[in-house]
């Protein structure tokens, strides 16, 4: 199966473990718990929790709350490498 990788700065953590912020189809912030794999260079492998095509927030996570509108400044494909 495809290996999904995100920039390491996209990954955060809370009491439940690793997480990333996504932009849902309505353009709102969504917090998603993920299971981490290896780090390859400046990329973090996401073993579980993301699907190809998910829009991951890589900058500006501070202050986000679930359901907040998110302004998308650019996109980067999450597809397997």
JSON list of C-alpha atoms in Angstrom, two decimals:
[
{"chain": "A", "resi": 1, "resn": "UNK", "atom": "CA", "xyz": [0.00, 0.00, 0.00]},
{"chain": "A", "resi": 2, "resn": "UNK", "atom": "CA", "xyz": [1.00, 3.62, -0.36]},
{"chain": "A", "resi": 3, "resn": "UNK", "atom": "CA", "xyz": [3.16, 5.19, 2.29]},
{"chain": "A", "resi": 4, "resn": "UNK", "atom": "CA", "xyz": [1.72, 8.52, 3.42]},
{"chain": "A", "resi": 5, "resn": "UNK", "atom": "CA", "xyz": [4.24, 11.13, 4.52]},
{"chain": "A", "resi": 6, "resn": "UNK", "atom": "CA", "xyz": [3.79, 14.65, 5.82]},
{"chain": "A", "resi": 7, "resn": "UNK", "atom": "CA", "xyz": [6.33, 17.33, 6.73]},
{"chain": "A", "resi": 8, "resn": "UNK", "atom": "CA", "xyz": [7.51, 16.73, 10.28]},
{"chain": "A", "resi": 9, "resn": "UNK", "atom": "CA", "xyz": [6.23, 20.19, 11.34]},
{"chain": "A", "resi": 10, "resn": "UNK", "atom": "CA", "xyz": [2.67, 19.07, 10.53]},
{"chain": "A", "resi": 11, "resn": "UNK", "atom": "CA", "xyz": [2.70, 16.53, 13.38]},
{"chain": "A", "resi": 12, "resn": "UNK", "atom": "CA", "xyz": [1.74, 17.52, 16.90]},
{"chain": "A", "resi": 13, "resn": "UNK", "atom": "CA", "xyz": [0.87, 15.64, 20.05]},
{"chain": "A", "resi": 14, "resn": "UNK", "atom": "CA", "xyz": [-1.57, 15.71, 22.93]},
{"chain": "A", "resi": 15, "resn": "UNK", "atom": "CA", "xyz": [-2.42, 13.42, 25.84]},
{"chain": "A", "resi": 16, "resn": "UNK", "atom": "CA", "xyz": [-3.90, 10.88, 23.42]},
{"chain": "A", "resi": 17, "resn": "UNK", "atom": "CA", "xyz": [-0.81, 10.73, 21.20]},
{"chain": "A", "resi": 18, "resn": "UNK", "atom": "CA", "xyz": [0.24, 12.05, 17.79]},
{"chain": "A", "resi": 19, "resn": "UNK", "atom": "CA", "xyz": [-2.11, 14.24, 15.79]},
{"chain": "A", "resi": 20, "resn": "UNK", "atom": "CA", "xyz": [-2.38, 16.34, 12.67]},
{"chain": "A", "resi": 21, "resn": "UNK", "atom": "CA", "xyz": [-4.78, 19.11, 11.69]},
{"chain": "A", "resi": 22, "resn": "UNK", "atom": "CA", "xyz": [-6.74, 18.56, 8.50]},
{"chain": "A", "resi": 23, "resn": "UNK", "atom": "CA", "xyz": [-8.93, 20.81, 6.38]},
{"chain": "A", "resi": 24, "resn": "UNK", "atom": "CA", "xyz": [-12.27, 19.07, 5.88]},
{"chain": "A", "resi": 25, "resn": "UNK", "atom": "CA", "xyz": [-14.31, 19.35, 2.65]},
{"chain": "A", "resi": 26, "resn": "UNK", "atom": "CA", "xyz": [-16.17, 22.34, 4.14]},
{"chain": "A", "resi": 27, "resn": "UNK", "atom": "CA", "xyz": [-12.89, 24.22, 4.66]},
{"chain": "A", "resi": 28, "resn": "UNK", "atom": "CA", "xyz": [-12.91, 23.77, 8.44]},
{"chain": "A", "resi": 29, "resn": "UNK", "atom": "CA", "xyz": [-10.18, 22.56, 10.80]},
{"chain": "A", "resi": 30, "resn": "UNK", "atom": "CA", "xyz": [-10.39, 18.95, 11.94]},
{"chain": "A", "resi": 31, "resn": "UNK", "atom": "CA", "xyz": [-8.09, 17.32, 14.48]},
{"chain": "A", "resi": 32, "resn": "UNK", "atom": "CA", "xyz": [-7.10, 13.74, 13.59]},
{"chain": "A", "resi": 33, "resn": "UNK", "atom": "CA", "xyz": [-5.24, 11.25, 15.77]},
{"chain": "A", "resi": 34, "resn": "UNK", "atom": "CA", "xyz": [-2.58, 9.38, 13.80]},
{"chain": "A", "resi": 35, "resn": "UNK", "atom": "CA", "xyz": [-0.13, 6.53, 14.31]},
{"chain": "A", "resi": 36, "resn": "UNK", "atom": "CA", "xyz": [3.42, 7.46, 13.37]},
{"chain": "A", "resi": 37, "resn": "UNK", "atom": "CA", "xyz": [5.91, 5.41, 11.40]},
{"chain": "A", "resi": 38, "resn": "UNK", "atom": "CA", "xyz": [9.51, 6.32, 10.65]},
{"chain": "A", "resi": 39, "resn": "UNK", "atom": "CA", "xyz": [10.97, 9.74, 9.98]},
{"chain": "A", "resi": 40, "resn": "UNK", "atom": "CA", "xyz": [12.62, 9.96, 6.57]},
{"chain": "A", "resi": 41, "resn": "UNK", "atom": "CA", "xyz": [14.58, 13.19, 6.21]},
{"chain": "A", "resi": 42, "resn": "UNK", "atom": "CA", "xyz": [12.13, 16.01, 6.97]},
{"chain": "A", "resi": 43, "resn": "UNK", "atom": "CA", "xyz": [9.12, 13.74, 6.42]},
{"chain": "A", "resi": 44, "resn": "UNK", "atom": "CA", "xyz": [7.10, 11.80, 8.97]},
{"chain": "A", "resi": 45, "resn": "UNK", "atom": "CA", "xyz": [5.53, 8.54, 7.81]},
{"chain": "A", "resi": 46, "resn": "UNK", "atom": "CA", "xyz": [1.90, 8.27, 8.95]},
{"chain": "A", "resi": 47, "resn": "UNK", "atom": "CA", "xyz": [1.17, 4.57, 9.54]},
{"chain": "A", "resi": 48, "resn": "UNK", "atom": "CA", "xyz": [-2.54, 5.03, 10.34]},
{"chain": "A", "resi": 49, "resn": "UNK", "atom": "CA", "xyz": [-5.09, 7.82, 10.41]},
{"chain": "A", "resi": 50, "resn": "UNK", "atom": "CA", "xyz": [-4.74, 9.55, 7.03]},
{"chain": "A", "resi": 51, "resn": "UNK", "atom": "CA", "xyz": [-6.05, 8.76, 3.58]},
{"chain": "A", "resi": 52, "resn": "UNK", "atom": "CA", "xyz": [-4.57, 9.78, 0.22]},
{"chain": "A", "resi": 53, "resn": "UNK", "atom": "CA", "xyz": [-6.00, 13.18, -0.65]},
{"chain": "A", "resi": 54, "resn": "UNK", "atom": "CA", "xyz": [-6.45, 14.40, 2.94]},
{"chain": "A", "resi": 55, "resn": "UNK", "atom": "CA", "xyz": [-5.54, 18.09, 3.28]},
{"chain": "A", "resi": 56, "resn": "UNK", "atom": "CA", "xyz": [-3.05, 18.40, 6.14]},
{"chain": "A", "resi": 57, "resn": "UNK", "atom": "CA", "xyz": [-2.27, 21.75, 7.78]},
{"chain": "A", "resi": 58, "resn": "UNK", "atom": "CA", "xyz": [1.50, 22.27, 7.76]},
{"chain": "A", "resi": 59, "resn": "UNK", "atom": "CA", "xyz": [1.70, 25.89, 8.96]},
{"chain": "A", "resi": 60, "resn": "UNK", "atom": "CA", "xyz": [-0.36, 27.94, 11.40]},
{"chain": "A", "resi": 61, "resn": "UNK", "atom": "CA", "xyz": [-1.63, 25.14, 13.64]},
{"chain": "A", "resi": 62, "resn": "UNK", "atom": "CA", "xyz": [-1.26, 27.27, 16.79]},
{"chain": "A", "resi": 63, "resn": "UNK", "atom": "CA", "xyz": [-4.66, 28.57, 17.84]},
{"chain": "A", "resi": 64, "resn": "UNK", "atom": "CA", "xyz": [-6.68, 26.26, 15.61]},
{"chain": "A", "resi": 65, "resn": "UNK", "atom": "CA", "xyz": [-9.88, 24.85, 17.06]},
{"chain": "A", "resi": 66, "resn": "UNK", "atom": "CA", "xyz": [-12.00, 22.08, 15.53]},
{"chain": "A", "resi": 67, "resn": "UNK", "atom": "CA", "xyz": [-14.59, 23.55, 13.17]},
{"chain": "A", "resi": 68, "resn": "UNK", "atom": "CA", "xyz": [-12.73, 26.83, 12.60]},
{"chain": "A", "resi": 69, "resn": "UNK", "atom": "CA", "xyz": [-12.65, 28.01, 8.98]},
{"chain": "A", "resi": 70, "resn": "UNK", "atom": "CA", "xyz": [-9.21, 27.49, 7.44]},
{"chain": "A", "resi": 71, "resn": "UNK", "atom": "CA", "xyz": [-7.68, 29.60, 4.68]},
{"chain": "A", "resi": 72, "resn": "UNK", "atom": "CA", "xyz": [-5.75, 27.29, 2.34]},
{"chain": "A", "resi": 73, "resn": "UNK", "atom": "CA", "xyz": [-2.64, 29.04, 1.07]},
{"chain": "A", "resi": 74, "resn": "UNK", "atom": "CA", "xyz": [-1.19, 26.18, -0.94]},
{"chain": "A", "resi": 75, "resn": "UNK", "atom": "CA", "xyz": [-1.36, 22.45, -1.35]},
{"chain": "A", "resi": 76, "resn": "UNK", "atom": "CA", "xyz": [1.09, 19.60, -1.30]},
{"chain": "A", "resi": 77, "resn": "UNK", "atom": "CA", "xyz": [0.18, 16.13, -2.46]},
{"chain": "A", "resi": 78, "resn": "UNK", "atom": "CA", "xyz": [0.18, 13.48, 0.30]},
{"chain": "A", "resi": 79, "resn": "UNK", "atom": "CA", "xyz": [0.37, 10.65, -2.21]},
{"chain": "A", "resi": 80, "resn": "UNK", "atom": "CA", "xyz": [2.69, 7.76, -1.54]},
{"chain": "A", "resi": 81, "resn": "UNK", "atom": "CA", "xyz": [6.32, 8.14, -2.48]}
]
